[in-house]
Coordinates of C-alpha atoms in Angstrom, one line a residue:
X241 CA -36.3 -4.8 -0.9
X242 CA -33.8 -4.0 2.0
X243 CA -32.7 -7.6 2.4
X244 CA -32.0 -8.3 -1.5
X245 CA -30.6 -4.0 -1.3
X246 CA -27.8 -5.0 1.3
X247 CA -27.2 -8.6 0.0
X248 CA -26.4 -7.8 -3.5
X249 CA -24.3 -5.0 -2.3
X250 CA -22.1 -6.7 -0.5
X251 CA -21.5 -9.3 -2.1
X252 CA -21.0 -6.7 -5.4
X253 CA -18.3 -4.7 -2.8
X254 CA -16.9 -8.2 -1.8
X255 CA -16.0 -9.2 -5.9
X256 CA -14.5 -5.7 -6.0
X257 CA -16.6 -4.2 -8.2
X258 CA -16.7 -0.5 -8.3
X259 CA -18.6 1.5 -5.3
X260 CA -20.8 3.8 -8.1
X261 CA -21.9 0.5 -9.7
X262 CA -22.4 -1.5 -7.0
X263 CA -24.8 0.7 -5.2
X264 CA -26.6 1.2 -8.7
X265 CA -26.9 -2.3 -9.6
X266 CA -28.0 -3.1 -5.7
X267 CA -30.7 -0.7 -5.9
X268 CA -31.7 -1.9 -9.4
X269 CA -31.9 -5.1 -8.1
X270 CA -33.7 -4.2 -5.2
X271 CA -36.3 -2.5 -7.3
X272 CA -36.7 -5.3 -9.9
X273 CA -36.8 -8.3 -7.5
X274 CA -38.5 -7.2 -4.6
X275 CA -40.9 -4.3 -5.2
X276 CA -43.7 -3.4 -8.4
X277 CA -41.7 0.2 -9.0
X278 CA -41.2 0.6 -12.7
X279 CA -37.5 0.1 -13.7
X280 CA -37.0 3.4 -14.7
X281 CA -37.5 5.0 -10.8
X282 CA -33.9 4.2 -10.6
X283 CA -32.5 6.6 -13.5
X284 CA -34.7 9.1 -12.1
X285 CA -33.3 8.9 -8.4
X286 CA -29.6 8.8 -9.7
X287 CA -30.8 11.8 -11.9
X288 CA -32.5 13.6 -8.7
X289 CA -29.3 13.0 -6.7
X290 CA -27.4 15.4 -9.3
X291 CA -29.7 17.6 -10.4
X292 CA -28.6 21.0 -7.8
X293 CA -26.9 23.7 -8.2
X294 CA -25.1 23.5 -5.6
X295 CA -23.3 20.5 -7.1
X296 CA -21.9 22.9 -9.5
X297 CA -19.0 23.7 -7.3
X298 CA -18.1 20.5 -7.6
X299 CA -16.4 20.2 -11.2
X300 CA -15.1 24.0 -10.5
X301 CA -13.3 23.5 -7.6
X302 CA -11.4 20.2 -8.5
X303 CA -10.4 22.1 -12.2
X304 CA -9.0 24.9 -9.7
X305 CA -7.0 22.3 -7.7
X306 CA -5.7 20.5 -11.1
X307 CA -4.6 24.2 -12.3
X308 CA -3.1 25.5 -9.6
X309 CA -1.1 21.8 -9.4
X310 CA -0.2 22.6 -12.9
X311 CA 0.4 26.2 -12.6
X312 CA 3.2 25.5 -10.0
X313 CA 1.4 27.0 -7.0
X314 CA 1.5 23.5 -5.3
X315 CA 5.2 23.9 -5.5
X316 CA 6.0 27.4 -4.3
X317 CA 3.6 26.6 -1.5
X318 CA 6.2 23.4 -0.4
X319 CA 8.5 25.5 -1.0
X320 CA 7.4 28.6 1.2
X321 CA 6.8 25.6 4.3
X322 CA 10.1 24.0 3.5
X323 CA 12.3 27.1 3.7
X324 CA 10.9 27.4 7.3
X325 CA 10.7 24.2 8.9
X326 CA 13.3 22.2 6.6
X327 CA 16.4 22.1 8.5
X328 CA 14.9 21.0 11.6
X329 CA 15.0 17.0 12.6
X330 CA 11.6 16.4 10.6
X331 CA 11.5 19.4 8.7
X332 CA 10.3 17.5 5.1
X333 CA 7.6 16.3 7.1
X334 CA 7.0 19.3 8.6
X335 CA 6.7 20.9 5.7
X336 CA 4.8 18.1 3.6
X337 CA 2.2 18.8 6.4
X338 CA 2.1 22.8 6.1
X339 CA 2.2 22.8 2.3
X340 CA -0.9 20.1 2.2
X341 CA -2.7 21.9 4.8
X342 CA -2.2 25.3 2.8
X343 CA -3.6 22.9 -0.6
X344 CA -6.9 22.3 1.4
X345 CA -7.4 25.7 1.3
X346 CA -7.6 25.8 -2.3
X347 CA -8.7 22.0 -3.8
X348 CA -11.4 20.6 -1.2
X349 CA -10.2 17.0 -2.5
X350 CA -8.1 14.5 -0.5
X351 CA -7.2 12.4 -3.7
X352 CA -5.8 15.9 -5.1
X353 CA -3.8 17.1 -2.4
X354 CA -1.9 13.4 -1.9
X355 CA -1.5 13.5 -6.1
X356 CA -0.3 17.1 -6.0
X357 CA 1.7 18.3 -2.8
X358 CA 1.9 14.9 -1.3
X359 CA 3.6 13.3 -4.7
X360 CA 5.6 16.4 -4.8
X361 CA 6.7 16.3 -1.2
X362 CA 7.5 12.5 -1.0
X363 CA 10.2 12.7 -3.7
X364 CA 11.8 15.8 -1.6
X365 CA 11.9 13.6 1.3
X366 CA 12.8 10.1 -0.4
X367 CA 16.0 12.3 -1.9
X368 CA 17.0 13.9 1.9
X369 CA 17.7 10.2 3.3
X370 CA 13.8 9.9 4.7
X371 CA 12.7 6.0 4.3
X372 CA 9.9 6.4 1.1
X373 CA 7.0 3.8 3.0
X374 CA 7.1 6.9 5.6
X375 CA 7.2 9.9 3.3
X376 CA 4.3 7.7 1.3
X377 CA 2.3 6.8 4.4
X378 CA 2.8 10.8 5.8
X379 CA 1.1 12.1 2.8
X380 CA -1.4 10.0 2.7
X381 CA -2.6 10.9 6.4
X382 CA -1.7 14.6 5.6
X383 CA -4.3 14.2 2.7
X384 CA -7.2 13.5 4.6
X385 CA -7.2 17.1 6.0
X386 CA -8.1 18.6 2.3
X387 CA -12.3 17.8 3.1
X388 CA -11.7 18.9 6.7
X389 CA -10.5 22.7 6.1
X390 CA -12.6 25.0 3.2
X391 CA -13.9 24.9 0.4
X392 CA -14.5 21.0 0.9
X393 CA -16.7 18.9 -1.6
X394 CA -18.0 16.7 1.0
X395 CA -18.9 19.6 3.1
X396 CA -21.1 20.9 -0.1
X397 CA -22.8 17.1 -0.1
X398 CA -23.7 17.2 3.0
X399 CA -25.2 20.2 3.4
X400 CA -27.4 19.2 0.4
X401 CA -28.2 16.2 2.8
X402 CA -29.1 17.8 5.8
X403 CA -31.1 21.3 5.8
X404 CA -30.3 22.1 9.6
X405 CA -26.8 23.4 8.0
X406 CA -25.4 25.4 5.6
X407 CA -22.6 25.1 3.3
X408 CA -20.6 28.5 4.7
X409 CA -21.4 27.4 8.0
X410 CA -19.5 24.0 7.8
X411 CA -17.0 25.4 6.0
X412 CA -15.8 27.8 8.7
X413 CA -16.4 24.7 10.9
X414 CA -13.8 22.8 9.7
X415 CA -10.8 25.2 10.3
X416 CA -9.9 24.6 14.0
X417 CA -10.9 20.9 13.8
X418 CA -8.5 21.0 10.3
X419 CA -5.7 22.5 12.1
X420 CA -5.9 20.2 14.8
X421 CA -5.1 17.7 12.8
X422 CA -2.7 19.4 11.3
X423 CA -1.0 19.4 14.4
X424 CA -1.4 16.0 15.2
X425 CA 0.4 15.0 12.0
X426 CA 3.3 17.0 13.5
X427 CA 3.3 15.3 17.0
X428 CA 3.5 12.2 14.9
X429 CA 6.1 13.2 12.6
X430 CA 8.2 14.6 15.6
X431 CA 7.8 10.9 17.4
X432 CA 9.0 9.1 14.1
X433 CA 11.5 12.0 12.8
X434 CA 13.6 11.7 16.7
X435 CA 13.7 7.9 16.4
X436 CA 15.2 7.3 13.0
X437 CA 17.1 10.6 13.2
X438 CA 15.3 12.0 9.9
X439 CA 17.5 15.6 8.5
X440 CA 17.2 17.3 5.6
X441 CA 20.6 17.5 3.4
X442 CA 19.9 20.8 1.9
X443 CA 21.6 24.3 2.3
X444 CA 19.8 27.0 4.2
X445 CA 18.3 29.3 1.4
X446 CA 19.5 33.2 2.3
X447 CA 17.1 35.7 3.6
X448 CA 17.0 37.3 0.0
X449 CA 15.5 33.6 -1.2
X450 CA 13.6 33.5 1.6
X451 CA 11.2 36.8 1.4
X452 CA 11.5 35.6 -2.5
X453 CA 9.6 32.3 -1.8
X454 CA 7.3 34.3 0.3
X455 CA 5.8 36.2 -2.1
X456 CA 6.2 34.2 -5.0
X457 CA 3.5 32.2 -2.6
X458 CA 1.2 35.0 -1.4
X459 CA -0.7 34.7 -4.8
X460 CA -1.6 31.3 -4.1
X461 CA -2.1 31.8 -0.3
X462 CA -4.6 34.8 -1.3
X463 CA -6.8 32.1 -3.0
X464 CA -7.8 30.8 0.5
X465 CA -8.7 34.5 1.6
X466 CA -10.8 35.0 -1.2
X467 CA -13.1 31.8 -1.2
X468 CA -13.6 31.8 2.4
X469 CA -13.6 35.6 3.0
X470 CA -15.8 36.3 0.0
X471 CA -18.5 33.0 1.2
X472 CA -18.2 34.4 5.0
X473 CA -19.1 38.2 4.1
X474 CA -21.6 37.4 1.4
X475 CA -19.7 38.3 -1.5
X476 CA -20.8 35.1 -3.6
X477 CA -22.4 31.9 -3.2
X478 CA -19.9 28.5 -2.5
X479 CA -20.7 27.9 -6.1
X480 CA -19.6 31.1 -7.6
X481 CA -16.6 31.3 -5.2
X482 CA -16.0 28.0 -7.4
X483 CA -16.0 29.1 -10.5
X484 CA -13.9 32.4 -9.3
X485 CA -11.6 30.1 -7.7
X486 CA -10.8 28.6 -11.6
X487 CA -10.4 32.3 -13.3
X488 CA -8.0 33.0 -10.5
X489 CA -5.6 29.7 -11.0
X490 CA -6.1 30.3 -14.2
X491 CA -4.7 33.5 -14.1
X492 CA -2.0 33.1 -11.8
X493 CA -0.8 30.0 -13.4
X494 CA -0.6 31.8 -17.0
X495 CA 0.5 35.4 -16.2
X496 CA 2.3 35.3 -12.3
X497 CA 4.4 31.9 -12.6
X498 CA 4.0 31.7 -16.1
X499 CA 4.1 28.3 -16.2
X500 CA 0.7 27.2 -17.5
X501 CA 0.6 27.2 -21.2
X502 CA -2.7 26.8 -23.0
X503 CA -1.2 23.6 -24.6
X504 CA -2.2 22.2 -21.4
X505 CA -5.5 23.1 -20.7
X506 CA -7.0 20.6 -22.7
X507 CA -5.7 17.9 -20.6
X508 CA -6.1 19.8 -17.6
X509 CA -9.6 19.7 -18.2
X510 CA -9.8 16.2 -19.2
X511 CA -8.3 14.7 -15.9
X512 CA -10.8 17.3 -14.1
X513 CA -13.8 16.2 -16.5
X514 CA -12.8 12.8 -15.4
X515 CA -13.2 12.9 -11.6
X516 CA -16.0 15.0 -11.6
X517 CA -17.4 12.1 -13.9
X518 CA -16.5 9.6 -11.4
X519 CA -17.9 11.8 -8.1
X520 CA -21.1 12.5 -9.7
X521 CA -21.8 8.8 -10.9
X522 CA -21.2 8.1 -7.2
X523 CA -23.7 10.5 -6.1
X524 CA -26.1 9.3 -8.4
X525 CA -25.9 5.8 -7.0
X526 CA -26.1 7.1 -3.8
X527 CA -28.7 8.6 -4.4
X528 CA -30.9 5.9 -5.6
X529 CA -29.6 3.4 -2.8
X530 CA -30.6 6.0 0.0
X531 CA -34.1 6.2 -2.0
X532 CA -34.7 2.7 -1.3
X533 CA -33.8 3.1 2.8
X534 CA -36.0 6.1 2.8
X535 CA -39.2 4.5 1.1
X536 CA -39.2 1.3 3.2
X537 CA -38.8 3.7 6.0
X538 CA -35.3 2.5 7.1
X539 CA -34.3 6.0 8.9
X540 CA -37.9 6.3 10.7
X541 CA -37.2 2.5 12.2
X542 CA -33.8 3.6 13.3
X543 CA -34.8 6.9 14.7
X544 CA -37.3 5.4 16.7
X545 CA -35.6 2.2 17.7
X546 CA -32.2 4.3 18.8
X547 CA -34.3 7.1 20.8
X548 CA -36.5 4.3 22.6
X549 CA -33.1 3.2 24.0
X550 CA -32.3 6.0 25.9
X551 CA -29.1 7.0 25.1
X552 CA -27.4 9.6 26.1
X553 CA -25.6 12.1 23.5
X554 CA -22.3 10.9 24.5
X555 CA -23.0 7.1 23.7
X556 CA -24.7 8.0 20.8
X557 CA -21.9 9.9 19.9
X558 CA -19.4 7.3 20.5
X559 CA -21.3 4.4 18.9
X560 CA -21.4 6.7 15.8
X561 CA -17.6 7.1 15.7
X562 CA -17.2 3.3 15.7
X563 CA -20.3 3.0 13.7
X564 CA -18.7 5.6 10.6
X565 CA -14.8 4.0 11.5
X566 CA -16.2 0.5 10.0
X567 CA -18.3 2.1 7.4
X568 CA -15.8 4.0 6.3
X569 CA -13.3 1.2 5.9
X570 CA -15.5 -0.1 3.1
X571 CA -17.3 3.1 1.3
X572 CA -16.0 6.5 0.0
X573 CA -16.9 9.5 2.1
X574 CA -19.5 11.1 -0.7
X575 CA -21.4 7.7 -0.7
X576 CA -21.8 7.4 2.9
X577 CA -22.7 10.8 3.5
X578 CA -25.7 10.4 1.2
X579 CA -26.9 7.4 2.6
X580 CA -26.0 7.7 6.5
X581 CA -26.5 11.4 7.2
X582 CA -30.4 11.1 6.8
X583 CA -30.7 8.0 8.7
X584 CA -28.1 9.7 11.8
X585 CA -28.6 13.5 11.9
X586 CA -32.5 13.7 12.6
X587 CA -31.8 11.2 15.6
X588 CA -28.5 13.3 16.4
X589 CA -30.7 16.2 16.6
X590 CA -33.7 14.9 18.6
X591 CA -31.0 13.9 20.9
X592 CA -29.6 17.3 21.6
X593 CA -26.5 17.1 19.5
X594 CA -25.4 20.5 17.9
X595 CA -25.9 20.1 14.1
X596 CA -22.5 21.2 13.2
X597 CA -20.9 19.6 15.7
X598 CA -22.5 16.0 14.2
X599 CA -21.2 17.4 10.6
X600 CA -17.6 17.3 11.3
X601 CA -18.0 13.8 13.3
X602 CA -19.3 12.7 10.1
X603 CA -17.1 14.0 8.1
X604 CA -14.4 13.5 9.4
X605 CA -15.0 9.7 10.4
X606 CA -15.8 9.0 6.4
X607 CA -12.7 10.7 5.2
X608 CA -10.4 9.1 8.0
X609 CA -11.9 5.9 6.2
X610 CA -9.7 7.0 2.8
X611 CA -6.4 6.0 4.6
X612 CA -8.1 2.8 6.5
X613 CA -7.5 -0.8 4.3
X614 CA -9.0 -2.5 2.5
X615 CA -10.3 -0.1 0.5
X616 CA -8.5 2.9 1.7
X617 CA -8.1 5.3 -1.5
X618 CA -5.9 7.5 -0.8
X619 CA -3.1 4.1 -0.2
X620 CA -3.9 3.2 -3.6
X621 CA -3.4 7.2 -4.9
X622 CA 0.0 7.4 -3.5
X623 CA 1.3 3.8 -4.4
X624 CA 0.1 4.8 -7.9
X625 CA 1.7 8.2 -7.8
X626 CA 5.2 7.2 -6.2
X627 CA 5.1 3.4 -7.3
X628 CA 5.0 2.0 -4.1
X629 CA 3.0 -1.7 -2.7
X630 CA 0.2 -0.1 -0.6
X631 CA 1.6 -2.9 1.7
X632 CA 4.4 -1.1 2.3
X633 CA 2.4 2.1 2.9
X634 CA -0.1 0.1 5.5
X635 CA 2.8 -0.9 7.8
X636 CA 3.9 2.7 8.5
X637 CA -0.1 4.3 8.6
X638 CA -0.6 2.8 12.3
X639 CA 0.8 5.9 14.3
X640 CA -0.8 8.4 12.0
X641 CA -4.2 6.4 12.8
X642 CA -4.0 6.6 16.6
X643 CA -3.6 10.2 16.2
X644 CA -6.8 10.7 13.9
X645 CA -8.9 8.3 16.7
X646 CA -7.5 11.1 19.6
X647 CA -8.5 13.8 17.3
X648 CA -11.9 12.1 16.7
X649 CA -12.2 12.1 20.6
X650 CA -11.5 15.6 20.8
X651 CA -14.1 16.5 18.2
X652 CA -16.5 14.5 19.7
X653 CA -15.9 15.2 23.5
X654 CA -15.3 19.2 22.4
X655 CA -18.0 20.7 20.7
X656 CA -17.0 24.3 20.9
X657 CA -13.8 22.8 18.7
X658 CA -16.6 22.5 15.5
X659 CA -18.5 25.1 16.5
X660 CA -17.1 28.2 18.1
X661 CA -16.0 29.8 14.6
X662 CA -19.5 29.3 12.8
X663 CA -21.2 30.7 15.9
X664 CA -18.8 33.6 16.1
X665 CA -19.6 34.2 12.1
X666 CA -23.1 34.2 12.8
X667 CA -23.9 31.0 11.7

């Protein structure tokens, strides 16, 4: 079963064929060719792999992140960073990287924040003089840090994946490592911005417009309070904060900044309807392929084998990183999750590695993968978007990789970076 599992699949992922289908017509395969397992085991894994509540949150916090995109709060939150850090040699980048990093706060999605701030930020930047393969290759690498800080979607999977951790307790987890990266984008941005002599063209708004766009972007900024404040002192579950989360776009979008109409709720809801579609069918197939590893006792083997050597956490560690960095190159971050965090978290955890800690390695690996070619998603968003080659993308990504590898390090070299806040929260 494992030999015709992996075969297939690869050469599916070689011919390009979508990563949902090929890891549903791998396992099928798999379970047709090379075991006695009715046909039907298969629907009922990819069933099983969507059947929680928790998964709930999913559909509910990417329809927040397409409202608040369409309610305007994406822009007043661009605007509120730009206002600060816009004059300054850099100061679009700057503030592409502060408005996105605000965004995480609210969507969770990576593919949202480069379609929503990122778009928004690259045209800003393309009309101040700033070379568009940079502005393009900027928000894509800012993007990747929308998983990392709370609510995250990936952070809800995995918890579902691995019962040593909880969903509040990751999320809180991925604030300082978020901001670090964060941070790096800047030292990046700073390099590049000094060495082509990158300005911004436009006027200094007065103080009067200034403490304007500041409130005009509290509403939106009090989204992130209430999610995370309201998960942290047990207020509501991740799922409900979800579904608040909507009701509170919602109504900012249609009675603060009055620009939502409900003309354009229906195809708000479509576009949402239509990712959530494509995330779930992912898990599903996930789901199923991971059943196959787990019944031919894949994870058991590799436990066993891997703990026989005699590693120490820090090689383990390090041959993860590598390990996820290649993975990633070639599968979605919801995908691996399902199928790598039960093979890698049990033997992370016999080895003495802090649960948490392991999370965000994970997670952050996978999602580092979304800006990696060949199949790097996030390039294909943003050429989409801004109608760019992701070719031209690619060639300006290098610098903005380098940083994510140091930040990697850090993560994995610094445990208290993943875990002091969760600990300090109780968790």
């Amino acid at each position: 079963m494992i030999i015709i599992l992996f075969t297939s699949f690869f050469i599916l992922l070689a011919l390009g064929v979508p990563v949902a289908f090929t890891l549903a017509i791998a396992t099928w395969l798999a379970v047709v060719l090379g075991s006695n397992y009715p046909q039907i085991v298969v629907i009922k894994e990819m069933f099983t792999g969507v059947d929680s509540f928790p998964l709930l949150a999913v559909p509910f916090f990417i329809l927040a992140a397409e409202l608040m995109t369409g309610g305007a709060l994406t822009h007043h939150l661009l605007r509120l960073a730009s206002q600060f850090v816009g004059r300054a040699r850099g100061g679009l980048g700057y503030a592409s990287i502060i408005s996105t990093t605000l965004f995480a706060g609210i969507s969770g999605s990576a593919l949202a924040a480069a379609a929503g701030p990122g778009a928004m930020s690259i045209r800003m930047m393309e009309k101040s003089g700033y070379d568009k393969r940079y502005a393009s290759a900027l928000a894509a690498a800012v993007a990747v840090v929308d998983p990392i800080i709370p609510p995250s979607i990936t952070m809800i999977i995995y918890a579902l994946q691995d019962q040593r951790v909880s969903v509040g307790g990751l999320f809180l987890a991925g604030v300082v490592p978020g901001l670090v990266i964060s941070a790096a984008m800047c030292v990046v941005n700073f390099y590049v911005s000094r060495k082509r002599n990158y300005r911004s063209l436009d006027i200094r708004p007065s103080l009067r417009e200034m403490v304007a766009n500041t409130l005009y972007a509290v509403p939106a900024l009090a989204l992130i309070v209430i999610v995370v404040g309201g998960i942290r002192f047990g207020w509501f579950t991740p799922t409900e904060a979800s579904v608040i989360a909507v009701f509170y776009a919602l109504f900012c979008g249609m009675f603060i900044y009055r620009s939502l109409k409900v003309k354009d709720l229906p195809e708000i809801i479509f576009r949402s309807a239509m990712v959530t579609v494509g995330i779930l069918l992912i898990l599903a197939s996930a789901r199923a392929f991971a059943w196959v590893l787990i019944i031919e006792g894949v994870p058991q083997f590799l436990a066993d084998t891997i703990i026989g050597w005699d590693l120490s956490p820090i090689v383990f560690l390090l041959a993860v990183n590598v390990l996820l960095l290649i993975f990633g190159m070639f599968m979605d971050p919801l995908p691996g999750v399902m199928i790598l965090v039960p093979i890698l978290a049990p033997i992370a955890f016999q080895l003495g590695v802090d649960p948490i800690q392991f999370a965000m390695i994970v997670i952050l690996n996978l999602t580092v993968g979304l800006i990696t070619p060949p199949v790097g998603a996030l390039l294909f968003v943003v050429s989409s978007v801004v109608k760019i080659r992701v070719s031209e993308i690619t060639r300006e990504i290098s610098p903005f990789l380098i940083a994510y590898v140091v930040v990697l390090l850090l993560v994995t070299f610094v445990p208290a970076l993943s875990t002091w806040l969760p600990r300090l929260a109780g968790f």
